[in-house]
Amino acid sequence: MQKSVNVLLCLVAVAGIGWSGQVIWQVWEGRRQINSACAGLVPAGRVLALSPAGGTVSHRVADEGTIELDAGLPQDCEIFSTEAGEKYGTHSGERWFFTGAVGTEPGNKAVIADDSVGDLLDLYSGHTYPAQPIGGGIAGLVTDSGVTVQLPCPEGKSAGAPIKALWASAALMDPGPPFTEDGQLTAHDRNTLAETAVLTANNLAERLGCADRLPDPPDDIPALAEGPTPASRADGTCAWYRRAGFARGAQYADQVLESRTDDKLWDEQCGLVLSDTRAADLWQTQGAKLDLVSPPSRPGRWFASFHTHSGEDAKNVQLRSTRSDEAPELAEPGKAGRSEERTVWWASSVCDGQPQIHTMTIGFDYARIVTPAYEKVFRAYVRDVTKRRGCTDVEFPDSATFRVGPDGRPDGRP
């Protein structure tokens, strides 16, 4: 009997050693794959701690999807796992689940104003979660899929060229129900991605010769608040709209999409949305009398969106997306105006010596009804954000740009 027990224990021990050896090998190989793909910038241990990271971890073997600092920035690395593939039921047995990205400022990527024929609400997932600042003294944004942070670096160089700042992001690739809760990241993954983005930025700062480092992110990144919410409860980036009392007017939006205010952010947004009831009533009383104004076909179709772009981003704001053969419409710092093609306006200011561009986009059909009334709304927004940020040299669009003709464009009258 004793001999049988000893044999059984030995077999269990051997099996345990074999199993633990396989796990150790998988972890070691996963770290090697992540370090190889991400040039040692992205903390492999944090990536392996993400919910979809189980099983065999690998990276994309291609020029795109791996980071090579000598080739210039921005670049990203793409990581796969068999556990993510199994949970999603992919035929290949693996799935792209994580992307780490790094870049520097000034960059060459255009910042495109919201589209006047687009939507502010997420119509596919059924949930809309406005991005929120990360807090903790860090310039960073938390979205429903990842975290992006920025770090000033006026003394650094990338590929031999001087830079002013750097950024890093860590995101789950198209996270779905197996790894999300009510359409957004779990608390564990949200905190892990914040740590990953900060550590990646600090590693990049060391490589590029930057003096500063980001502090540790907050221990518990709050969940994103779902929107839209009633304008009467606005207390963040849309608080100015509540204080001004605009929502009491039947032609104005009665809901908001907002975030907490954070003057460190390079893109701070306030969205105004008409509820289904208010949009339908406005169309019946005013829109139906106008040619070519369609009734609101889905929630959030009638909206006004406000952005403040800061620093390097403010130098490359375009008022509409263009084809490669088209010249872009630029929102120039130090000036103000309106797009020739879209219902998009811009104002400008200077904060701490850095340019700021403030934009307003109104949904096209909605703009046909309310454009003249939104001049004072835009001015109220710009005055609030520039006062809060201590900005000077504020430039507003001329009142003539808020007149409209039959096609929704400026009518050209003096």
Short mmCIF file of C-alpha atoms in Angstrom, two decimals:
data_model
loop_
_atom_site.label_atom_id
_atom_site.label_comp_id
_atom_site.label_asym_id
_atom_site.label_seq_id
_atom_site.Cartn_x
_atom_site.Cartn_y
_atom_site.Cartn_z
CA MET A 1 0.00 0.00 0.00
CA GLN A 2 2.78 2.40 0.98
CA LYS A 3 4.66 1.56 -2.20
CA SER A 4 1.58 2.32 -4.32
CA VAL A 5 1.09 5.67 -2.58
CA ASN A 6 4.73 6.59 -3.16
CA VAL A 7 4.49 5.69 -6.83
CA LEU A 8 1.32 7.81 -7.17
CA LEU A 9 2.97 10.77 -5.46
CA CYS A 10 5.97 10.47 -7.76
CA LEU A 11 3.75 10.42 -10.82
CA VAL A 12 1.84 13.48 -9.59
CA ALA A 13 5.12 15.27 -8.88
CA VAL A 14 6.49 14.45 -12.33
CA ALA A 15 3.24 15.60 -13.95
CA GLY A 16 3.31 18.79 -11.88
CA ILE A 17 6.89 19.49 -12.87
CA GLY A 18 6.01 18.91 -16.51
CA TRP A 19 2.97 21.19 -16.32
CA SER A 20 4.82 23.97 -14.47
CA GLY A 21 7.70 23.65 -16.90
CA GLN A 22 5.31 24.18 -19.80
CA VAL A 23 3.79 27.22 -18.09
CA ILE A 24 7.22 28.67 -17.37
CA TRP A 25 8.23 28.14 -20.99
CA GLN A 26 5.03 29.82 -22.24
CA VAL A 27 5.64 32.85 -20.01
CA TRP A 28 9.28 33.09 -21.06
CA GLU A 29 8.40 32.74 -24.72
CA GLY A 30 5.57 35.28 -24.37
CA ARG A 31 7.97 37.81 -22.87
CA ARG A 32 10.44 37.17 -25.67
CA GLN A 33 7.77 37.66 -28.32
CA ILE A 34 6.56 40.97 -26.78
CA ASN A 35 10.08 42.32 -26.28
CA SER A 36 11.00 41.40 -29.84
CA ALA A 37 7.90 43.04 -31.34
CA CYS A 38 7.94 46.15 -29.15
CA ALA A 39 11.70 46.85 -29.08
CA GLY A 40 11.76 46.30 -25.32
CA LEU A 41 9.65 49.43 -24.76
CA VAL A 42 6.37 47.82 -23.72
CA PRO A 43 6.50 46.04 -20.32
CA ALA A 44 5.96 42.40 -21.23
CA GLY A 45 4.83 41.42 -17.74
CA ARG A 46 1.99 43.93 -17.84
CA VAL A 47 0.83 42.76 -21.27
CA LEU A 48 0.84 39.14 -20.08
CA ALA A 49 -1.33 40.20 -17.12
CA LEU A 50 -4.15 41.34 -19.44
CA SER A 51 -7.28 39.18 -19.52
CA PRO A 52 -6.91 37.96 -23.15
CA ALA A 53 -3.19 37.13 -22.83
CA GLY A 54 -3.39 33.44 -21.90
CA GLY A 55 -2.09 30.45 -23.82
CA THR A 56 0.55 30.90 -26.49
CA VAL A 57 1.50 34.53 -27.09
CA SER A 58 3.04 35.65 -30.38
CA HIS A 59 3.58 38.82 -32.40
CA ARG A 60 3.00 39.92 -35.97
CA VAL A 61 6.04 39.16 -38.11
CA ALA A 62 6.00 42.09 -40.54
CA ASP A 63 7.46 45.53 -41.03
CA GLU A 64 4.16 46.97 -39.80
CA GLY A 65 3.19 45.69 -36.39
CA THR A 66 6.70 45.73 -34.93
CA ILE A 67 8.62 48.70 -33.53
CA GLU A 68 12.02 49.75 -34.87
CA LEU A 69 13.08 53.08 -33.40
CA ASP A 70 15.77 53.69 -36.00
CA ALA A 71 13.11 53.75 -38.70
CA GLY A 72 11.40 56.77 -37.14
CA LEU A 73 8.11 57.23 -35.29
CA PRO A 74 5.17 56.67 -34.89
CA GLN A 75 5.14 52.87 -34.83
CA ASP A 76 3.23 50.11 -33.10
CA CYS A 77 3.52 46.46 -32.11
CA GLU A 78 0.72 43.90 -32.39
CA ILE A 79 0.42 40.92 -30.03
CA PHE A 80 -1.65 37.73 -30.47
CA SER A 81 -2.77 35.00 -28.05
CA THR A 82 -4.44 31.63 -28.39
CA GLU A 83 -6.67 32.27 -25.36
CA ALA A 84 -8.16 35.34 -27.04
CA GLY A 85 -8.69 33.23 -30.16
CA GLU A 86 -10.39 30.47 -28.21
CA LYS A 87 -12.69 32.88 -26.37
CA TYR A 88 -13.72 34.54 -29.65
CA GLY A 89 -13.91 31.23 -31.52
CA THR A 90 -11.52 32.12 -34.35
CA HIS A 91 -10.67 29.49 -36.96
CA SER A 92 -6.92 30.15 -36.71
CA GLY A 93 -6.77 29.43 -32.99
CA GLU A 94 -5.24 32.82 -32.16
CA ARG A 95 -6.34 36.44 -32.14
CA TRP A 96 -4.75 39.89 -32.24
CA PHE A 97 -5.59 41.22 -28.79
CA PHE A 98 -3.11 43.99 -27.89
CA THR A 99 -1.53 47.00 -29.59
CA GLY A 100 1.24 49.12 -28.12
CA ALA A 101 2.04 52.34 -29.98
CA VAL A 102 4.61 55.11 -29.57
CA GLY A 103 5.21 58.43 -31.28
CA THR A 104 6.64 61.92 -30.94
CA GLU A 105 5.49 65.49 -31.38
CA PRO A 106 5.48 67.31 -33.67
CA GLY A 107 4.00 64.57 -35.79
CA ASN A 108 2.62 64.64 -39.31
CA LYS A 109 -0.82 63.26 -38.53
CA ALA A 110 -3.74 65.59 -39.17
CA VAL A 111 -6.39 66.25 -36.52
CA ILE A 112 -9.77 66.10 -38.27
CA ALA A 113 -12.76 68.00 -36.88
CA ASP A 114 -15.94 66.00 -36.22
CA ASP A 115 -17.92 65.30 -39.38
CA SER A 116 -21.13 67.30 -39.72
CA VAL A 117 -22.86 64.30 -41.33
CA GLY A 118 -21.60 61.83 -38.71
CA ASP A 119 -22.84 60.73 -35.31
CA LEU A 120 -21.72 61.35 -31.75
CA LEU A 121 -23.32 58.23 -30.32
CA ASP A 122 -21.95 54.71 -30.77
CA LEU A 123 -24.68 53.04 -32.78
CA TYR A 124 -23.07 49.59 -32.92
CA SER A 125 -22.34 48.64 -29.32
CA GLY A 126 -25.42 50.30 -27.87
CA HIS A 127 -23.23 52.18 -25.37
CA THR A 128 -21.44 55.51 -25.65
CA TYR A 129 -18.59 56.12 -23.22
CA PRO A 130 -16.88 59.51 -23.63
CA ALA A 131 -13.11 59.32 -23.08
CA GLN A 132 -11.94 60.53 -19.66
CA PRO A 133 -8.66 62.01 -18.38
CA ILE A 134 -6.42 59.56 -16.53
CA GLY A 135 -5.73 62.00 -13.68
CA GLY A 136 -2.85 61.76 -11.24
CA GLY A 137 -1.01 64.69 -12.82
CA ILE A 138 -0.60 62.75 -16.09
CA ALA A 139 -1.62 64.08 -19.49
CA GLY A 140 -3.61 61.06 -20.62
CA LEU A 141 -6.92 59.77 -21.96
CA VAL A 142 -8.79 56.59 -21.05
CA THR A 143 -11.15 55.20 -23.69
CA ASP A 144 -13.36 52.12 -23.86
CA SER A 145 -10.46 50.17 -25.39
CA GLY A 146 -7.21 51.63 -24.04
CA VAL A 147 -5.07 54.42 -22.59
CA THR A 148 -2.88 57.08 -24.24
CA VAL A 149 -0.42 59.30 -22.35
CA GLN A 150 1.88 62.19 -23.29
CA LEU A 151 5.18 63.41 -21.86
CA PRO A 152 7.01 66.69 -22.65
CA CYS A 153 10.54 66.15 -24.01
CA PRO A 154 11.97 69.40 -25.41
CA GLU A 155 15.54 68.10 -25.20
CA GLY A 156 14.99 64.70 -26.87
CA LYS A 157 15.71 63.45 -30.36
CA SER A 158 14.13 60.78 -32.55
CA ALA A 159 15.99 59.44 -35.60
CA GLY A 160 18.37 62.39 -35.23
CA ALA A 161 15.63 65.04 -35.31
CA PRO A 162 14.65 67.19 -32.28
CA ILE A 163 11.25 66.59 -30.69
CA LYS A 164 9.01 68.47 -28.26
CA ALA A 165 7.03 65.62 -26.69
CA LEU A 166 6.34 61.92 -26.91
CA TRP A 167 3.29 59.73 -26.47
CA ALA A 168 2.51 56.09 -25.83
CA SER A 169 -0.69 54.06 -25.95
CA ALA A 170 -1.75 50.60 -24.81
CA ALA A 171 -5.02 49.15 -26.06
CA LEU A 172 -6.98 45.94 -26.40
CA MET A 173 -7.75 45.24 -30.02
CA ASP A 174 -11.52 45.38 -30.58
CA PRO A 175 -12.40 44.04 -27.12
CA GLY A 176 -15.69 42.19 -27.06
CA PRO A 177 -18.02 40.54 -24.52
CA PRO A 178 -15.50 37.89 -23.40
CA PHE A 179 -13.24 40.63 -22.04
CA THR A 180 -15.55 43.61 -21.42
CA GLU A 181 -18.34 44.56 -19.03
CA ASP A 182 -21.30 46.52 -20.44
CA GLY A 183 -19.24 47.60 -23.43
CA GLN A 184 -16.13 48.83 -21.65
CA LEU A 185 -12.92 47.48 -20.17
CA THR A 186 -12.86 45.60 -16.88
CA ALA A 187 -11.28 47.39 -13.92
CA HIS A 188 -8.32 44.99 -14.03
CA ASP A 189 -7.57 45.59 -17.70
CA ARG A 190 -8.16 49.34 -17.43
CA ASN A 191 -5.61 49.64 -14.60
CA THR A 192 -3.16 47.31 -16.35
CA LEU A 193 -3.35 49.26 -19.62
CA ALA A 194 -2.76 52.53 -17.73
CA GLU A 195 0.38 51.06 -16.13
CA THR A 196 1.48 49.72 -19.50
CA ALA A 197 1.09 53.07 -21.27
CA VAL A 198 2.95 54.98 -18.53
CA LEU A 199 5.83 52.49 -18.37
CA THR A 200 6.08 52.46 -22.17
CA ALA A 201 6.27 56.27 -22.25
CA ASN A 202 8.97 56.29 -19.58
CA ASN A 203 10.97 53.62 -21.41
CA LEU A 204 10.74 55.63 -24.63
CA ALA A 205 11.77 58.78 -22.75
CA GLU A 206 14.94 57.04 -21.62
CA ARG A 207 15.75 55.91 -25.17
CA LEU A 208 15.21 59.39 -26.63
CA GLY A 209 17.16 61.28 -23.97
CA CYS A 210 14.24 62.95 -22.20
CA ALA A 211 14.79 64.34 -18.72
CA ASP A 212 11.25 63.92 -17.35
CA ARG A 213 9.30 60.80 -16.44
CA LEU A 214 5.60 60.24 -15.80
CA PRO A 215 4.49 59.36 -12.26
CA ASP A 216 2.70 56.11 -11.53
CA PRO A 217 -0.95 56.22 -12.67
CA PRO A 218 -3.72 56.24 -10.05
CA ASP A 219 -4.24 52.85 -8.41
CA ASP A 220 -7.86 52.53 -9.50
CA ILE A 221 -8.80 54.17 -12.82
CA PRO A 222 -12.55 54.97 -12.65
CA ALA A 223 -14.94 53.31 -15.06
CA LEU A 224 -16.13 55.51 -17.90
CA ALA A 225 -19.50 57.17 -17.38
CA GLU A 226 -22.07 56.30 -20.04
CA GLY A 227 -23.70 59.14 -21.95
CA PRO A 228 -25.55 61.10 -22.98
CA THR A 229 -26.87 62.55 -19.73
CA PRO A 230 -29.36 65.38 -19.12
CA ALA A 231 -27.84 68.83 -19.65
CA SER A 232 -29.20 69.82 -16.24
CA ARG A 233 -26.63 67.50 -14.63
CA ALA A 234 -23.56 68.62 -16.60
CA ASP A 235 -20.62 69.20 -14.27
CA GLY A 236 -17.52 68.55 -16.41
CA THR A 237 -16.50 69.81 -19.84
CA CYS A 238 -20.13 70.78 -20.56
CA ALA A 239 -20.83 72.53 -17.23
CA TRP A 240 -20.69 75.89 -19.04
CA TYR A 241 -23.73 74.83 -21.10
CA ARG A 242 -25.76 74.06 -17.97
CA ARG A 243 -24.77 77.33 -16.29
CA ALA A 244 -25.76 79.36 -19.36
CA GLY A 245 -29.24 77.75 -19.38
CA PHE A 246 -29.28 77.10 -23.13
CA ALA A 247 -31.02 73.72 -22.74
CA ARG A 248 -34.21 75.48 -21.65
CA GLY A 249 -34.68 76.64 -25.25
CA ALA A 250 -36.62 74.24 -27.51
CA GLN A 251 -34.10 74.56 -30.36
CA TYR A 252 -31.06 73.66 -28.23
CA ALA A 253 -29.70 70.28 -27.18
CA ASP A 254 -31.05 68.85 -23.93
CA GLN A 255 -28.36 66.16 -23.39
CA VAL A 256 -24.56 66.20 -23.07
CA LEU A 257 -21.59 63.90 -23.66
CA GLU A 258 -18.82 65.13 -21.39
CA SER A 259 -15.69 64.21 -19.47
CA ARG A 260 -13.97 65.53 -16.38
CA THR A 261 -12.02 68.71 -17.09
CA ASP A 262 -8.24 68.45 -17.27
CA ASP A 263 -6.16 71.32 -18.61
CA LYS A 264 -3.32 68.91 -19.45
CA LEU A 265 -5.34 67.23 -22.20
CA TRP A 266 -4.41 67.83 -25.83
CA ASP A 267 -8.04 67.24 -26.88
CA GLU A 268 -10.87 68.17 -24.52
CA GLN A 269 -14.42 67.63 -25.76
CA CYS A 270 -18.01 68.55 -24.98
CA GLY A 271 -20.83 67.06 -27.04
CA LEU A 272 -24.42 68.33 -27.10
CA VAL A 273 -27.15 65.96 -28.27
CA LEU A 274 -30.89 66.40 -28.84
CA SER A 275 -32.99 63.64 -27.30
CA ASP A 276 -35.31 61.78 -29.66
CA THR A 277 -38.32 63.69 -28.34
CA ARG A 278 -36.76 67.14 -28.63
CA ALA A 279 -35.33 66.43 -32.08
CA ALA A 280 -38.70 65.17 -33.35
CA ASP A 281 -40.54 68.18 -31.94
CA LEU A 282 -38.04 70.61 -33.48
CA TRP A 283 -38.32 68.99 -36.87
CA GLN A 284 -42.13 69.11 -36.73
CA THR A 285 -42.22 72.80 -35.74
CA GLN A 286 -39.31 74.14 -37.85
CA GLY A 287 -37.44 71.54 -39.87
CA ALA A 288 -40.43 70.28 -41.87
CA LYS A 289 -40.89 73.80 -43.27
CA LEU A 290 -37.42 73.82 -44.85
CA ASP A 291 -36.40 72.14 -48.09
CA LEU A 292 -33.97 69.21 -47.91
CA VAL A 293 -34.03 68.93 -44.11
CA SER A 294 -34.57 65.29 -43.24
CA PRO A 295 -36.13 64.24 -39.93
CA PRO A 296 -33.62 62.81 -37.43
CA SER A 297 -33.34 59.16 -38.42
CA ARG A 298 -31.54 57.83 -35.33
CA PRO A 299 -30.50 58.93 -31.83
CA GLY A 300 -27.75 61.53 -31.72
CA ARG A 301 -28.11 62.54 -35.38
CA TRP A 302 -28.82 66.14 -34.34
CA PHE A 303 -25.87 67.38 -32.32
CA ALA A 304 -23.26 70.05 -31.71
CA SER A 305 -19.72 69.01 -30.85
CA PHE A 306 -16.98 71.17 -29.29
CA HIS A 307 -13.24 70.42 -29.10
CA THR A 308 -10.21 72.26 -27.78
CA HIS A 309 -6.95 71.11 -29.38
CA SER A 310 -3.74 72.17 -27.65
CA GLY A 311 -0.07 72.59 -28.48
CA GLU A 312 1.26 70.63 -31.44
CA ASP A 313 -2.17 69.19 -32.26
CA ALA A 314 -3.51 72.74 -32.67
CA LYS A 315 -1.06 73.34 -35.52
CA ASN A 316 -2.60 70.70 -37.78
CA VAL A 317 -6.38 70.84 -37.30
CA GLN A 318 -8.31 70.23 -40.51
CA LEU A 319 -11.97 71.15 -40.86
CA ARG A 320 -12.91 68.14 -42.99
CA SER A 321 -11.38 64.94 -44.25
CA THR A 322 -9.98 65.13 -47.78
CA ARG A 323 -8.75 62.87 -50.53
CA SER A 324 -5.04 62.77 -51.28
CA ASP A 325 -5.52 65.07 -54.28
CA GLU A 326 -7.46 67.71 -52.32
CA ALA A 327 -6.00 70.62 -50.40
CA PRO A 328 -7.08 70.49 -46.74
CA GLU A 329 -9.02 73.26 -45.03
CA LEU A 330 -6.90 74.30 -42.06
CA ALA A 331 -7.99 75.91 -38.81
CA GLU A 332 -5.07 78.31 -38.51
CA PRO A 333 -3.78 79.40 -35.09
CA GLY A 334 -4.22 83.12 -34.57
CA LYS A 335 -7.27 83.22 -36.85
CA ALA A 336 -10.92 82.13 -36.80
CA GLY A 337 -13.56 81.20 -39.35
CA ARG A 338 -15.75 78.53 -40.87
CA SER A 339 -15.30 75.63 -43.26
CA GLU A 340 -16.37 76.27 -46.84
CA GLU A 341 -17.81 72.76 -47.16
CA ARG A 342 -18.97 71.71 -43.70
CA THR A 343 -20.90 73.19 -40.78
CA VAL A 344 -17.69 73.52 -38.77
CA TRP A 345 -16.38 76.69 -37.12
CA TRP A 346 -13.12 77.43 -35.34
CA ALA A 347 -11.74 79.97 -32.90
CA SER A 348 -8.17 80.26 -31.60
CA SER A 349 -6.26 81.39 -28.53
CA VAL A 350 -2.87 81.10 -26.81
CA CYS A 351 -2.36 79.30 -23.47
CA ASP A 352 1.03 79.27 -21.74
CA GLY A 353 2.62 80.28 -25.00
CA GLN A 354 1.01 77.35 -26.88
CA PRO A 355 -1.64 77.68 -29.61
CA GLN A 356 -5.16 76.43 -28.99
CA ILE A 357 -7.80 75.67 -31.63
CA HIS A 358 -11.44 75.50 -30.52
CA THR A 359 -13.89 73.90 -32.96
CA MET A 360 -17.65 73.54 -33.17
CA THR A 361 -19.35 71.06 -35.50
CA ILE A 362 -23.15 71.07 -35.92
CA GLY A 363 -24.98 68.12 -37.49
CA PHE A 364 -25.84 69.20 -41.04
CA ASP A 365 -29.65 69.00 -40.96
CA TYR A 366 -29.75 70.44 -37.46
CA ALA A 367 -27.50 73.31 -38.59
CA ARG A 368 -30.01 74.36 -41.23
CA ILE A 369 -32.38 75.25 -38.38
CA VAL A 370 -30.16 76.57 -35.59
CA THR A 371 -26.90 77.97 -37.01
CA PRO A 372 -27.57 81.66 -36.20
CA ALA A 373 -28.52 80.76 -32.62
CA TYR A 374 -25.31 78.81 -32.09
CA GLU A 375 -23.00 81.78 -32.46
CA LYS A 376 -23.61 82.69 -28.81
CA VAL A 377 -23.27 79.04 -27.78
CA PHE A 378 -19.85 78.78 -29.43
CA ARG A 379 -18.72 82.04 -27.86
CA ALA A 380 -19.87 80.82 -24.43
CA TYR A 381 -17.88 77.61 -24.88
CA VAL A 382 -14.69 79.37 -25.98
CA ARG A 383 -14.92 81.96 -23.20
CA ASP A 384 -15.32 79.22 -20.60
CA VAL A 385 -12.41 77.05 -21.71
CA THR A 386 -10.04 79.98 -22.31
CA LYS A 387 -10.85 81.48 -18.90
CA ARG A 388 -10.34 78.11 -17.20
CA ARG A 389 -7.00 77.58 -18.97
CA GLY A 390 -5.82 81.18 -18.62
CA CYS A 391 -5.66 81.79 -22.39
CA THR A 392 -5.16 85.11 -24.18
CA ASP A 393 -5.34 86.42 -27.76
CA VAL A 394 -8.79 84.90 -28.35
CA GLU A 395 -10.10 85.12 -31.92
CA PHE A 396 -13.77 84.42 -32.78
CA PRO A 397 -15.38 83.77 -36.19
CA ASP A 398 -17.17 86.75 -37.71
CA SER A 399 -20.93 86.86 -37.18
CA ALA A 400 -21.45 86.63 -40.96
CA THR A 401 -20.22 83.03 -40.91
CA PHE A 402 -23.30 82.07 -38.88
CA ARG A 403 -25.72 83.10 -41.62
CA VAL A 404 -26.95 80.26 -43.84
CA GLY A 405 -28.39 79.90 -47.30
CA PRO A 406 -30.55 77.14 -48.75
CA ASP A 407 -27.61 74.73 -48.95
CA GLY A 408 -26.55 75.26 -45.34
CA ARG A 409 -23.46 77.27 -46.32
CA PRO A 410 -22.75 80.94 -45.54
CA ASP A 411 -25.09 83.02 -47.66
CA GLY A 412 -22.44 85.66 -48.37
CA ARG A 413 -24.49 88.66 -47.33
CA PRO A 414 -22.69 91.47 -45.47
#
